[in-house]
mmCIF file with all atom_site columns, C-alpha atoms in Angstrom:
data_model
loop_
_atom_site.group_PDB
_atom_site.id
_atom_site.type_symbol
_atom_site.label_atom_id
_atom_site.label_alt_id
_atom_site.label_comp_id
_atom_site.label_asym_id
_atom_site.label_entity_id
_atom_site.label_seq_id
_atom_site.pdbx_PDB_ins_code
_atom_site.Cartn_x
_atom_site.Cartn_y
_atom_site.Cartn_z
_atom_site.occupancy
_atom_site.B_iso_or_equiv
_atom_site.pdbx_formal_charge
_atom_site.auth_seq_id
_atom_site.auth_comp_id
_atom_site.auth_asym_id
_atom_site.auth_atom_id
_atom_site.pdbx_PDB_model_num
ATOM 1   C CA . MET A 1 1   ? 24.465  -3.174  -35.054 1.00 49.00 ? 27  MET A CA 1
ATOM 2   C CA . ARG A 1 2   ? 25.813  -0.221  -33.092 1.00 50.00 ? 28  ARG A CA 1
ATOM 3   C CA . GLU A 1 3   ? 26.776  1.670   -36.284 1.00 53.00 ? 29  GLU A CA 1
ATOM 4   C CA . SER A 1 4   ? 23.412  1.028   -37.940 1.00 58.00 ? 30  SER A CA 1
ATOM 5   C CA . LEU A 1 5   ? 21.414  2.243   -34.927 1.00 60.00 ? 31  LEU A CA 1
ATOM 6   C CA . ASP A 1 6   ? 23.574  5.317   -34.377 1.00 62.00 ? 32  ASP A CA 1
ATOM 7   C CA . GLY A 1 7   ? 22.420  6.685   -37.713 1.00 66.00 ? 33  GLY A CA 1
ATOM 8   C CA . LEU A 1 8   ? 18.708  6.358   -36.879 1.00 72.00 ? 34  LEU A CA 1
ATOM 9   C CA . PRO A 1 9   ? 16.678  9.203   -35.368 1.00 80.00 ? 35  PRO A CA 1
ATOM 10  C CA . ASP A 1 10  ? 15.397  8.738   -31.802 1.00 79.00 ? 36  ASP A CA 1
ATOM 11  C CA . PRO A 1 11  ? 11.687  8.494   -32.767 1.00 82.00 ? 37  PRO A CA 1
ATOM 12  C CA . LEU A 1 12  ? 12.482  5.643   -35.157 1.00 81.00 ? 38  LEU A CA 1
ATOM 13  C CA . VAL A 1 13  ? 14.516  3.806   -32.513 1.00 77.00 ? 39  VAL A CA 1
ATOM 14  C CA . GLY A 1 14  ? 11.631  4.203   -30.078 1.00 81.00 ? 40  GLY A CA 1
ATOM 15  C CA . SER A 1 15  ? 9.198   2.869   -32.669 1.00 83.00 ? 41  SER A CA 1
ATOM 16  C CA . ILE A 1 16  ? 11.364  -0.230  -33.198 1.00 79.00 ? 42  ILE A CA 1
ATOM 17  C CA . LEU A 1 17  ? 11.579  -0.902  -29.466 1.00 82.00 ? 43  LEU A CA 1
ATOM 18  C CA . HIS A 1 18  ? 7.846   -0.387  -29.026 1.00 86.00 ? 44  HIS A CA 1
ATOM 19  C CA . ASN A 1 19  ? 7.115   -3.648  -30.848 1.00 86.00 ? 45  ASN A CA 1
ATOM 20  C CA . LEU A 1 20  ? 9.354   -5.747  -28.581 1.00 87.00 ? 46  LEU A CA 1
ATOM 21  C CA . SER A 1 21  ? 8.109   -7.894  -25.704 1.00 89.00 ? 47  SER A CA 1
ATOM 22  C CA . ASP A 1 22  ? 9.135   -7.138  -22.117 1.00 89.00 ? 48  ASP A CA 1
ATOM 23  C CA . THR A 1 23  ? 11.810  -9.864  -22.233 1.00 87.00 ? 49  THR A CA 1
ATOM 24  C CA . ASP A 1 24  ? 13.285  -8.648  -25.526 1.00 84.00 ? 50  ASP A CA 1
ATOM 25  C CA . LEU A 1 25  ? 13.210  -5.063  -24.269 1.00 83.00 ? 51  LEU A CA 1
ATOM 26  C CA . LEU A 1 26  ? 15.268  -6.034  -21.227 1.00 81.00 ? 52  LEU A CA 1
ATOM 27  C CA . ASN A 1 27  ? 17.763  -7.855  -23.464 1.00 80.00 ? 53  ASN A CA 1
ATOM 28  C CA . VAL A 1 28  ? 18.096  -4.880  -25.797 1.00 76.00 ? 54  VAL A CA 1
ATOM 29  C CA . ARG A 1 29  ? 18.558  -2.564  -22.821 1.00 77.00 ? 55  ARG A CA 1
ATOM 30  C CA . ALA A 1 30  ? 21.865  -4.262  -22.012 1.00 75.00 ? 56  ALA A CA 1
ATOM 31  C CA . THR A 1 31  ? 23.390  -3.818  -25.488 1.00 72.00 ? 57  THR A CA 1
ATOM 32  C CA . GLN A 1 32  ? 24.432  -0.179  -25.456 1.00 73.00 ? 58  GLN A CA 1
ATOM 33  C CA . ARG A 1 33  ? 23.894  3.085   -23.639 1.00 71.00 ? 59  ARG A CA 1
ATOM 34  C CA . ARG A 1 34  ? 21.607  4.710   -26.185 1.00 71.00 ? 60  ARG A CA 1
ATOM 35  C CA . LEU A 1 35  ? 19.281  1.738   -26.328 1.00 79.00 ? 61  LEU A CA 1
ATOM 36  C CA . LYS A 1 36  ? 19.314  1.511   -22.541 1.00 84.00 ? 62  LYS A CA 1
ATOM 37  C CA . ALA A 1 37  ? 17.959  5.056   -22.201 1.00 85.00 ? 63  ALA A CA 1
ATOM 38  C CA . ALA A 1 38  ? 15.280  4.417   -24.824 1.00 86.00 ? 64  ALA A CA 1
ATOM 39  C CA . ALA A 1 39  ? 14.311  1.083   -23.230 1.00 88.00 ? 65  ALA A CA 1
ATOM 40  C CA . ASP A 1 40  ? 14.091  2.669   -19.771 1.00 92.00 ? 66  ASP A CA 1
ATOM 41  C CA . SER A 1 41  ? 11.781  5.375   -21.075 1.00 92.00 ? 67  SER A CA 1
ATOM 42  C CA . LEU A 1 42  ? 9.564   2.807   -22.758 1.00 93.00 ? 68  LEU A CA 1
ATOM 43  C CA . SER A 1 43  ? 9.515   0.634   -19.621 1.00 95.00 ? 69  SER A CA 1
ATOM 44  C CA . LYS A 1 44  ? 8.103   3.542   -17.619 1.00 95.00 ? 70  LYS A CA 1
ATOM 45  C CA . ALA A 1 45  ? 5.560   4.312   -20.338 1.00 95.00 ? 71  ALA A CA 1
ATOM 46  C CA . ARG A 1 46  ? 4.381   0.693   -20.322 1.00 96.00 ? 72  ARG A CA 1
ATOM 47  C CA . PHE A 1 47  ? 3.973   0.818   -16.545 1.00 97.00 ? 73  PHE A CA 1
ATOM 48  C CA . HIS A 1 48  ? 1.735   3.883   -16.816 1.00 96.00 ? 74  HIS A CA 1
ATOM 49  C CA . GLN A 1 49  ? -0.306  2.374   -19.628 1.00 96.00 ? 75  GLN A CA 1
ATOM 50  C CA . ARG A 1 50  ? -0.590  -1.096  -18.099 1.00 96.00 ? 76  ARG A CA 1
ATOM 51  C CA . TRP A 1 51  ? -1.856  0.015   -14.690 1.00 96.00 ? 77  TRP A CA 1
ATOM 52  C CA . GLY A 1 52  ? -3.403  3.400   -15.500 1.00 95.00 ? 78  GLY A CA 1
ATOM 53  C CA . ILE A 1 53  ? -1.066  5.241   -13.111 1.00 95.00 ? 79  ILE A CA 1
ATOM 54  C CA . GLU A 1 54  ? -1.261  9.024   -13.432 1.00 93.00 ? 80  GLU A CA 1
ATOM 55  C CA . SER A 1 55  ? 2.240   9.807   -12.138 1.00 92.00 ? 81  SER A CA 1
ATOM 56  C CA . VAL A 1 56  ? 5.174   8.334   -10.203 1.00 94.00 ? 82  VAL A CA 1
ATOM 57  C CA . SER A 1 57  ? 6.307   10.281  -7.141  1.00 91.00 ? 83  SER A CA 1
ATOM 58  C CA . GLU A 1 58  ? 9.161   7.899   -6.280  1.00 92.00 ? 84  GLU A CA 1
ATOM 59  C CA . ALA A 1 59  ? 10.769  5.987   -9.134  1.00 93.00 ? 85  ALA A CA 1
ATOM 60  C CA . PRO A 1 60  ? 12.215  2.487   -8.722  1.00 94.00 ? 86  PRO A CA 1
ATOM 61  C CA . ARG A 1 61  ? 15.961  2.182   -8.272  1.00 91.00 ? 87  ARG A CA 1
ATOM 62  C CA . PHE A 1 62  ? 16.209  0.260   -11.537 1.00 91.00 ? 88  PHE A CA 1
ATOM 63  C CA . ALA A 1 63  ? 13.973  0.853   -14.575 1.00 93.00 ? 89  ALA A CA 1
ATOM 64  C CA . PRO A 1 64  ? 13.304  -2.891  -15.162 1.00 92.00 ? 90  PRO A CA 1
ATOM 65  C CA . LEU A 1 65  ? 11.212  -2.828  -11.964 1.00 94.00 ? 91  LEU A CA 1
ATOM 66  C CA . TYR A 1 66  ? 8.573   -0.941  -13.957 1.00 96.00 ? 92  TYR A CA 1
ATOM 67  C CA . LEU A 1 67  ? 8.106   -4.078  -16.070 1.00 94.00 ? 93  LEU A CA 1
ATOM 68  C CA . ALA A 1 68  ? 8.333   -6.387  -13.035 1.00 94.00 ? 94  ALA A CA 1
ATOM 69  C CA . ALA A 1 69  ? 5.356   -4.754  -11.287 1.00 95.00 ? 95  ALA A CA 1
ATOM 70  C CA . ARG A 1 70  ? 2.456   -7.170  -10.754 1.00 94.00 ? 96  ARG A CA 1
ATOM 71  C CA . ALA A 1 71  ? -0.981  -6.766  -9.209  1.00 95.00 ? 97  ALA A CA 1
ATOM 72  C CA . ARG A 1 72  ? 0.226   -8.367  -5.949  1.00 93.00 ? 98  ARG A CA 1
ATOM 73  C CA . HIS A 1 73  ? 2.834   -5.620  -5.503  1.00 94.00 ? 99  HIS A CA 1
ATOM 74  C CA . PHE A 1 74  ? 0.287   -2.784  -5.205  1.00 95.00 ? 100 PHE A CA 1
ATOM 75  C CA . ALA A 1 75  ? -0.731  -1.567  -1.769  1.00 94.00 ? 101 ALA A CA 1
ATOM 76  C CA . TRP A 1 76  ? -2.355  1.378   -0.041  1.00 93.00 ? 102 TRP A CA 1
ATOM 77  C CA . ARG A 1 77  ? -0.343  3.065   2.709   1.00 91.00 ? 103 ARG A CA 1
ATOM 78  C CA . HIS A 1 78  ? -2.319  3.975   5.814   1.00 90.00 ? 104 HIS A CA 1
ATOM 79  C CA . GLU A 1 79  ? -0.836  6.417   8.331   1.00 88.00 ? 105 GLU A CA 1
ATOM 80  C CA . LEU A 1 80  ? -1.759  5.222   11.813  1.00 87.00 ? 106 LEU A CA 1
ATOM 81  C CA . GLY A 1 81  ? -3.522  7.627   14.131  1.00 81.00 ? 107 GLY A CA 1
ATOM 82  C CA . PRO A 1 82  ? -2.711  7.798   17.871  1.00 76.00 ? 108 PRO A CA 1
ATOM 83  C CA . HIS A 1 83  ? -5.591  5.498   18.903  1.00 74.00 ? 109 HIS A CA 1
ATOM 84  C CA . GLU A 1 84  ? -5.802  3.215   15.885  1.00 81.00 ? 110 GLU A CA 1
ATOM 85  C CA . THR A 1 85  ? -5.242  -0.523  16.096  1.00 82.00 ? 111 THR A CA 1
ATOM 86  C CA . LEU A 1 86  ? -4.627  -3.184  13.489  1.00 86.00 ? 112 LEU A CA 1
ATOM 87  C CA . ALA A 1 87  ? -8.183  -4.389  14.041  1.00 83.00 ? 113 ALA A CA 1
ATOM 88  C CA . SER A 1 88  ? -9.690  -0.966  13.345  1.00 82.00 ? 114 SER A CA 1
ATOM 89  C CA . VAL A 1 89  ? -7.601  -0.560  10.182  1.00 86.00 ? 115 VAL A CA 1
ATOM 90  C CA . ALA A 1 90  ? -8.732  -4.008  9.014   1.00 86.00 ? 116 ALA A CA 1
ATOM 91  C CA . LEU A 1 91  ? -12.348 -2.973  9.549   1.00 80.00 ? 117 LEU A CA 1
ATOM 92  C CA . ARG A 1 92  ? -11.803 0.329   7.811   1.00 81.00 ? 118 ARG A CA 1
ATOM 93  C CA . TYR A 1 93  ? -10.506 -1.327  4.645   1.00 85.00 ? 119 TYR A CA 1
ATOM 94  C CA . ASP A 1 94  ? -12.794 -4.364  4.877   1.00 82.00 ? 120 ASP A CA 1
ATOM 95  C CA . CYS A 1 95  ? -9.717  -6.581  5.094   1.00 86.00 ? 121 CYS A CA 1
ATOM 96  C CA . GLU A 1 96  ? -8.966  -9.598  7.275   1.00 86.00 ? 122 GLU A CA 1
ATOM 97  C CA . ALA A 1 97  ? -6.615  -8.851  10.181  1.00 86.00 ? 123 ALA A CA 1
ATOM 98  C CA . ALA A 1 98  ? -4.570  -11.942 9.290   1.00 89.00 ? 124 ALA A CA 1
ATOM 99  C CA . VAL A 1 99  ? -3.966  -10.520 5.804   1.00 91.00 ? 125 VAL A CA 1
ATOM 100 C CA . LEU A 1 100 ? -2.672  -7.262  7.303   1.00 91.00 ? 126 LEU A CA 1
ATOM 101 C CA . ARG A 1 101 ? -0.402  -9.111  9.724   1.00 90.00 ? 127 ARG A CA 1
ATOM 102 C CA . ARG A 1 102 ? 1.056   -11.165 6.881   1.00 91.00 ? 128 ARG A CA 1
ATOM 103 C CA . CYS A 1 103 ? 1.468   -8.176  4.564   1.00 92.00 ? 129 CYS A CA 1
ATOM 104 C CA . ASN A 1 104 ? 3.204   -6.105  7.274   1.00 92.00 ? 130 ASN A CA 1
ATOM 105 C CA . ASN A 1 105 ? 5.240   -8.939  8.823   1.00 90.00 ? 131 ASN A CA 1
ATOM 106 C CA . LEU A 1 106 ? 3.532   -8.673  12.223  1.00 90.00 ? 132 LEU A CA 1
ATOM 107 C CA . MET A 1 107 ? 3.476   -11.567 14.671  1.00 86.00 ? 133 MET A CA 1
ATOM 108 C CA . ASP A 1 108 ? 0.313   -10.289 16.378  1.00 82.00 ? 134 ASP A CA 1
ATOM 109 C CA . ASP A 1 109 ? -2.096  -7.346  16.394  1.00 79.00 ? 135 ASP A CA 1
ATOM 110 C CA . ALA A 1 110 ? -0.159  -5.547  19.136  1.00 78.00 ? 136 ALA A CA 1
ATOM 111 C CA . GLY A 1 111 ? 2.861   -5.278  16.832  1.00 82.00 ? 137 GLY A CA 1
ATOM 112 C CA . ALA A 1 112 ? 1.176   -2.392  15.011  1.00 85.00 ? 138 ALA A CA 1
ATOM 113 C CA . ALA A 1 113 ? 1.743   -0.215  18.107  1.00 81.00 ? 139 ALA A CA 1
ATOM 114 C CA . CYS A 1 114 ? 5.378   0.412   17.090  1.00 83.00 ? 140 CYS A CA 1
ATOM 115 C CA . ARG A 1 115 ? 4.574   1.274   13.467  1.00 87.00 ? 141 ARG A CA 1
ATOM 116 C CA . THR A 1 116 ? 3.674   4.664   12.042  1.00 87.00 ? 142 THR A CA 1
ATOM 117 C CA . HIS A 1 117 ? 1.903   3.191   9.016   1.00 89.00 ? 143 HIS A CA 1
ATOM 118 C CA . LEU A 1 118 ? 0.573   -0.059  7.585   1.00 92.00 ? 144 LEU A CA 1
ATOM 119 C CA . PHE A 1 119 ? 0.419   -1.403  4.036   1.00 93.00 ? 145 PHE A CA 1
ATOM 120 C CA . ILE A 1 120 ? -2.961  -2.679  2.842   1.00 93.00 ? 146 ILE A CA 1
ATOM 121 C CA . PRO A 1 121 ? -2.988  -4.983  -0.209  1.00 93.00 ? 147 PRO A CA 1
ATOM 122 C CA . VAL A 1 122 ? -4.976  -3.624  -3.133  1.00 93.00 ? 148 VAL A CA 1
ATOM 123 C CA . GLU A 1 123 ? -7.784  -6.116  -3.654  1.00 89.00 ? 149 GLU A CA 1
ATOM 124 C CA . ASP A 1 124 ? -8.917  -4.786  -7.043  1.00 91.00 ? 150 ASP A CA 1
ATOM 125 C CA . VAL A 1 125 ? -5.988  -3.380  -9.012  1.00 91.00 ? 151 VAL A CA 1
ATOM 126 C CA . ALA A 1 126 ? -8.410  -1.386  -11.192 1.00 92.00 ? 152 ALA A CA 1
ATOM 127 C CA . ALA A 1 127 ? -8.773  0.917   -8.158  1.00 91.00 ? 153 ALA A CA 1
ATOM 128 C CA . VAL A 1 128 ? -5.258  2.332   -8.688  1.00 92.00 ? 154 VAL A CA 1
ATOM 129 C CA . ARG A 1 129 ? -6.138  3.845   -12.072 1.00 92.00 ? 155 ARG A CA 1
ATOM 130 C CA . GLY A 1 130 ? -5.607  7.588   -11.962 1.00 92.00 ? 156 GLY A CA 1
ATOM 131 C CA . CYS A 1 131 ? -3.536  7.361   -8.749  1.00 92.00 ? 157 CYS A CA 1
ATOM 132 C CA . THR A 1 132 ? 0.020   8.448   -8.059  1.00 92.00 ? 158 THR A CA 1
ATOM 133 C CA . ALA A 1 133 ? 2.422   5.575   -7.377  1.00 94.00 ? 159 ALA A CA 1
ATOM 134 C CA . ALA A 1 134 ? 5.653   5.287   -5.411  1.00 94.00 ? 160 ALA A CA 1
ATOM 135 C CA . PHE A 1 135 ? 8.115   2.399   -5.451  1.00 95.00 ? 161 PHE A CA 1
ATOM 136 C CA . VAL A 1 136 ? 9.139   1.808   -1.842  1.00 92.00 ? 162 VAL A CA 1
ATOM 137 C CA . ARG A 1 137 ? 10.944  -0.871  0.114   1.00 89.00 ? 163 ARG A CA 1
ATOM 138 C CA . CYS A 1 138 ? 9.769   -1.488  3.680   1.00 85.00 ? 164 CYS A CA 1
ATOM 139 C CA . GLN A 1 139 ? 12.568  -2.452  6.064   1.00 80.00 ? 165 GLN A CA 1
ATOM 140 C CA . HIS A 1 140 ? 10.127  -4.132  8.460   1.00 78.00 ? 166 HIS A CA 1
ATOM 141 C CA . VAL A 1 141 ? 8.562   -6.329  5.790   1.00 78.00 ? 167 VAL A CA 1
ATOM 142 C CA . GLY A 1 142 ? 11.685  -6.881  3.697   1.00 81.00 ? 168 GLY A CA 1
ATOM 143 C CA . ARG A 1 143 ? 9.854   -6.483  0.383   1.00 84.00 ? 169 ARG A CA 1
ATOM 144 C CA . ARG A 1 144 ? 9.043   -3.867  -2.204  1.00 88.00 ? 170 ARG A CA 1
ATOM 145 C CA . PHE A 1 145 ? 5.622   -2.283  -2.664  1.00 91.00 ? 171 PHE A CA 1
ATOM 146 C CA . VAL A 1 146 ? 4.129   -0.110  -5.350  1.00 93.00 ? 172 VAL A CA 1
ATOM 147 C CA . VAL A 1 147 ? 2.209   2.243   -3.089  1.00 91.00 ? 173 VAL A CA 1
ATOM 148 C CA . ALA A 1 148 ? -0.815  3.955   -4.632  1.00 88.00 ? 174 ALA A CA 1
ATOM 149 C CA . PHE A 1 149 ? -1.963  7.358   -3.403  1.00 83.00 ? 175 PHE A CA 1
ATOM 150 C CA . ALA A 1 150 ? -5.387  8.831   -4.090  1.00 68.00 ? 176 ALA A CA 1
ATOM 151 C CA . PRO A 1 151 ? -5.459  11.844  -6.434  1.00 59.00 ? 177 PRO A CA 1
ATOM 152 C CA . ASP A 1 152 ? -7.068  13.849  -3.601  1.00 50.00 ? 178 ASP A CA 1
ATOM 153 C CA . ALA A 1 153 ? -4.671  13.558  -0.659  1.00 42.00 ? 179 ALA A CA 1
ATOM 154 C CA . ARG A 1 154 ? -7.358  14.981  1.657   1.00 35.00 ? 180 ARG A CA 1
ATOM 155 C CA . SER A 1 155 ? -9.504  11.885  1.174   1.00 38.00 ? 181 SER A CA 1
ATOM 156 C CA . ALA A 1 156 ? -9.861  9.731   4.293   1.00 39.00 ? 182 ALA A CA 1
ATOM 157 C CA . ARG A 1 157 ? -9.625  6.563   2.191   1.00 47.00 ? 183 ARG A CA 1
ATOM 158 C CA . PRO A 1 158 ? -7.598  5.817   -0.951  1.00 49.00 ? 184 PRO A CA 1
ATOM 159 C CA . ALA A 1 159 ? -9.522  6.016   -4.208  1.00 43.00 ? 185 ALA A CA 1
ATOM 160 C CA . GLY A 1 160 ? -11.303 2.735   -4.759  1.00 44.00 ? 186 GLY A CA 1
ATOM 161 C CA . ALA A 1 161 ? -10.712 1.416   -1.248  1.00 47.00 ? 187 ALA A CA 1
ATOM 162 C CA . PRO A 1 162 ? -13.731 -0.380  0.259   1.00 45.00 ? 188 PRO A CA 1
ATOM 163 C CA . ALA A 1 163 ? -16.062 1.631   2.447   1.00 45.00 ? 189 ALA A CA 1
ATOM 164 C CA . PRO A 1 164 ? -16.185 0.761   6.153   1.00 43.00 ? 190 PRO A CA 1
ATOM 165 C CA . ARG A 1 165 ? -18.733 -1.865  7.120   1.00 46.00 ? 191 ARG A CA 1
ATOM 166 C CA . ALA A 1 166 ? -21.985 -0.775  8.664   1.00 47.00 ? 192 ALA A CA 1
ATOM 167 C CA . GLY A 1 167 ? -23.342 -2.493  11.745  1.00 46.00 ? 193 GLY A CA 1
ATOM 168 C CA . ALA A 1 168 ? -24.212 -0.924  15.055  1.00 45.00 ? 194 ALA A CA 1
ATOM 169 C CA . SER A 1 169 ? -26.284 2.240   15.300  1.00 66.00 ? 195 SER A CA 1
ATOM 170 C CA . GLU A 1 170 ? -24.502 5.571   15.014  1.00 74.00 ? 196 GLU A CA 1
ATOM 171 C CA . LYS A 1 171 ? -25.620 6.465   18.521  1.00 75.00 ? 197 LYS A CA 1
ATOM 172 C CA . LEU A 1 172 ? -23.857 3.436   20.041  1.00 76.00 ? 198 LEU A CA 1
ATOM 173 C CA . VAL A 1 173 ? -20.767 4.081   17.919  1.00 78.00 ? 199 VAL A CA 1
ATOM 174 C CA . GLY A 1 174 ? -20.606 7.681   19.127  1.00 80.00 ? 200 GLY A CA 1
ATOM 175 C CA . MET A 1 175 ? -21.038 6.644   22.763  1.00 79.00 ? 201 MET A CA 1
ATOM 176 C CA . LEU A 1 176 ? -18.235 4.081   22.485  1.00 77.00 ? 202 LEU A CA 1
ATOM 177 C CA . GLU A 1 177 ? -15.933 6.581   20.740  1.00 79.00 ? 203 GLU A CA 1
ATOM 178 C CA . ARG A 1 178 ? -16.328 9.019   23.614  1.00 79.00 ? 204 ARG A CA 1
ATOM 179 C CA . SER A 1 179 ? -16.138 6.367   26.321  1.00 79.00 ? 205 SER A CA 1
ATOM 180 C CA . LEU A 1 180 ? -12.970 4.663   25.045  1.00 79.00 ? 206 LEU A CA 1
ATOM 181 C CA . ARG A 1 181 ? -11.492 7.710   23.296  1.00 78.00 ? 207 ARG A CA 1
ATOM 182 C CA . VAL A 1 182 ? -11.014 5.753   20.090  1.00 78.00 ? 208 VAL A CA 1
ATOM 183 C CA . ASP A 1 183 ? -11.736 6.412   16.424  1.00 76.00 ? 209 ASP A CA 1
ATOM 184 C CA . ARG A 1 184 ? -14.973 5.368   14.731  1.00 75.00 ? 210 ARG A CA 1
ATOM 185 C CA . PHE A 1 185 ? -13.524 2.252   13.113  1.00 74.00 ? 211 PHE A CA 1
ATOM 186 C CA . THR A 1 186 ? -12.138 0.914   16.399  1.00 76.00 ? 212 THR A CA 1
ATOM 187 C CA . ALA A 1 187 ? -15.548 1.521   17.993  1.00 77.00 ? 213 ALA A CA 1
ATOM 188 C CA . LEU A 1 188 ? -17.250 -0.358  15.142  1.00 77.00 ? 214 LEU A CA 1
ATOM 189 C CA . TYR A 1 189 ? -14.796 -3.239  15.518  1.00 74.00 ? 215 TYR A CA 1
ATOM 190 C CA . TYR A 1 190 ? -15.496 -3.770  19.229  1.00 76.00 ? 216 TYR A CA 1
ATOM 191 C CA . LEU A 1 191 ? -19.247 -3.334  18.808  1.00 74.00 ? 217 LEU A CA 1
ATOM 192 C CA . SER A 1 192 ? -19.305 -5.941  16.031  1.00 72.00 ? 218 SER A CA 1
ATOM 193 C CA . HIS A 1 193 ? -17.397 -8.410  18.212  1.00 65.00 ? 219 HIS A CA 1
ATOM 194 C CA . GLY A 1 194 ? -19.656 -7.597  21.160  1.00 65.00 ? 220 GLY A CA 1
ATOM 195 C CA . SER A 1 195 ? -22.801 -8.361  19.141  1.00 66.00 ? 221 SER A CA 1
ATOM 196 C CA . GLY A 1 196 ? -23.881 -4.736  19.429  1.00 69.00 ? 222 GLY A CA 1
ATOM 197 C CA . SER A 1 197 ? -23.641 -4.685  23.226  1.00 74.00 ? 223 SER A CA 1
ATOM 198 C CA . LEU A 1 198 ? -21.953 -1.561  24.608  1.00 75.00 ? 224 LEU A CA 1
ATOM 199 C CA . ARG A 1 199 ? -20.956 -3.377  27.812  1.00 79.00 ? 225 ARG A CA 1
ATOM 200 C CA . ALA A 1 200 ? -19.445 -6.324  25.901  1.00 80.00 ? 226 ALA A CA 1
ATOM 201 C CA . ALA A 1 201 ? -17.577 -3.944  23.582  1.00 80.00 ? 227 ALA A CA 1
ATOM 202 C CA . ILE A 1 202 ? -16.024 -2.056  26.508  1.00 82.00 ? 228 ILE A CA 1
ATOM 203 C CA . ALA A 1 203 ? -15.058 -5.325  28.215  1.00 83.00 ? 229 ALA A CA 1
ATOM 204 C CA . ALA A 1 204 ? -13.389 -6.597  25.020  1.00 79.00 ? 230 ALA A CA 1
ATOM 205 C CA . HIS A 1 205 ? -11.442 -3.358  24.667  1.00 78.00 ? 231 HIS A CA 1
ATOM 206 C CA . GLU A 1 206 ? -10.264 -3.556  28.283  1.00 80.00 ? 232 GLU A CA 1
ATOM 207 C CA . ARG A 1 207 ? -9.111  -7.146  27.763  1.00 78.00 ? 233 ARG A CA 1
ATOM 208 C CA . ASP A 1 208 ? -7.093  -6.155  24.697  1.00 74.00 ? 234 ASP A CA 1
ATOM 209 C CA . ALA A 1 209 ? -5.600  -3.136  26.477  1.00 72.00 ? 235 ALA A CA 1
ATOM 210 C CA . GLY A 1 210 ? -4.602  -5.321  29.434  1.00 69.00 ? 236 GLY A CA 1
ATOM 211 C CA . TRP A 1 211 ? -3.000  -7.903  27.158  1.00 62.00 ? 237 TRP A CA 1
ATOM 212 C CA . ALA A 1 212 ? -1.040  -5.208  25.316  1.00 58.00 ? 238 ALA A CA 1
ATOM 213 C CA . ALA A 1 213 ? 0.268   -3.831  28.631  1.00 62.00 ? 239 ALA A CA 1
ATOM 214 C CA . VAL A 1 214 ? 1.364   -7.288  29.818  1.00 57.00 ? 240 VAL A CA 1
ATOM 215 C CA . SER A 1 215 ? 3.041   -8.106  26.489  1.00 54.00 ? 241 SER A CA 1
ATOM 216 C CA . GLY A 1 216 ? 5.036   -4.879  26.654  1.00 54.00 ? 242 GLY A CA 1
ATOM 217 C CA . SER A 1 217 ? 3.651   -3.496  23.410  1.00 49.00 ? 243 SER A CA 1
ATOM 218 C CA . GLY A 1 218 ? 2.628   -0.305  25.129  1.00 48.00 ? 244 GLY A CA 1
ATOM 219 C CA . PRO A 1 219 ? -0.257  1.980   24.187  1.00 44.00 ? 245 PRO A CA 1
ATOM 220 C CA . ALA A 1 220 ? -0.749  2.959   20.580  1.00 43.00 ? 246 ALA A CA 1
ATOM 221 C CA . THR A 1 221 ? -0.175  6.588   21.493  1.00 40.00 ? 247 THR A CA 1
ATOM 222 C CA . HIS A 1 222 ? 3.567   6.017   21.953  1.00 39.00 ? 248 HIS A CA 1
ATOM 223 C CA . ARG A 1 223 ? 4.512   4.995   18.398  1.00 45.00 ? 249 ARG A CA 1
ATOM 224 C CA . GLN A 1 224 ? 8.124   4.799   17.359  1.00 43.00 ? 250 GLN A CA 1
ATOM 225 C CA . ARG A 1 225 ? 9.231   6.070   13.984  1.00 39.00 ? 251 ARG A CA 1
ATOM 226 C CA . ALA A 1 226 ? 9.079   3.229   11.435  1.00 42.00 ? 252 ALA A CA 1
#
């Protein structure tokens, strides 16, 4: 087999491999060095075609991970601001706080205070089409993610991510932002849980801040490098 393949041009070898299934491609990859390089190249091409990824900024350690990528592996990466909480990030991405805790291996909401970023599961994998992807392994979570980045890095939200939920009036949101010195999404979170009452929202925030101080989590402004 080795002698017969060595005499074939590279485009023909690639054409032969193109018709193989993922399993057969992985088996062929192990046969010899030349086929391994061709199989690795095709594995990456299939990843791009399958998920609509524009480019890969950080390749996986092993090429077979391109073929192993599944919808559940995709996530957005959100860089935490100095006053952001897990609750405000959950509201921002229209995601349940419990889902974020599970995805980021957090015991409680206060655990986000020592992180610099959070991973948000991609609900609709079609949203990653046209994005740049990076294969990363999070030491805190102990699992690999395929992180999708929006084509426009200046965007506040990843491409395709859900818009923040509406609720209280913009005037109340602005007042709470200034009063608590928090971002808009944290203000929306406390207003929604306070049934639109500014007094109830401030009281809820004070309760959470007091609990965080007692638990030793510390304020969100003193984040350690993740």
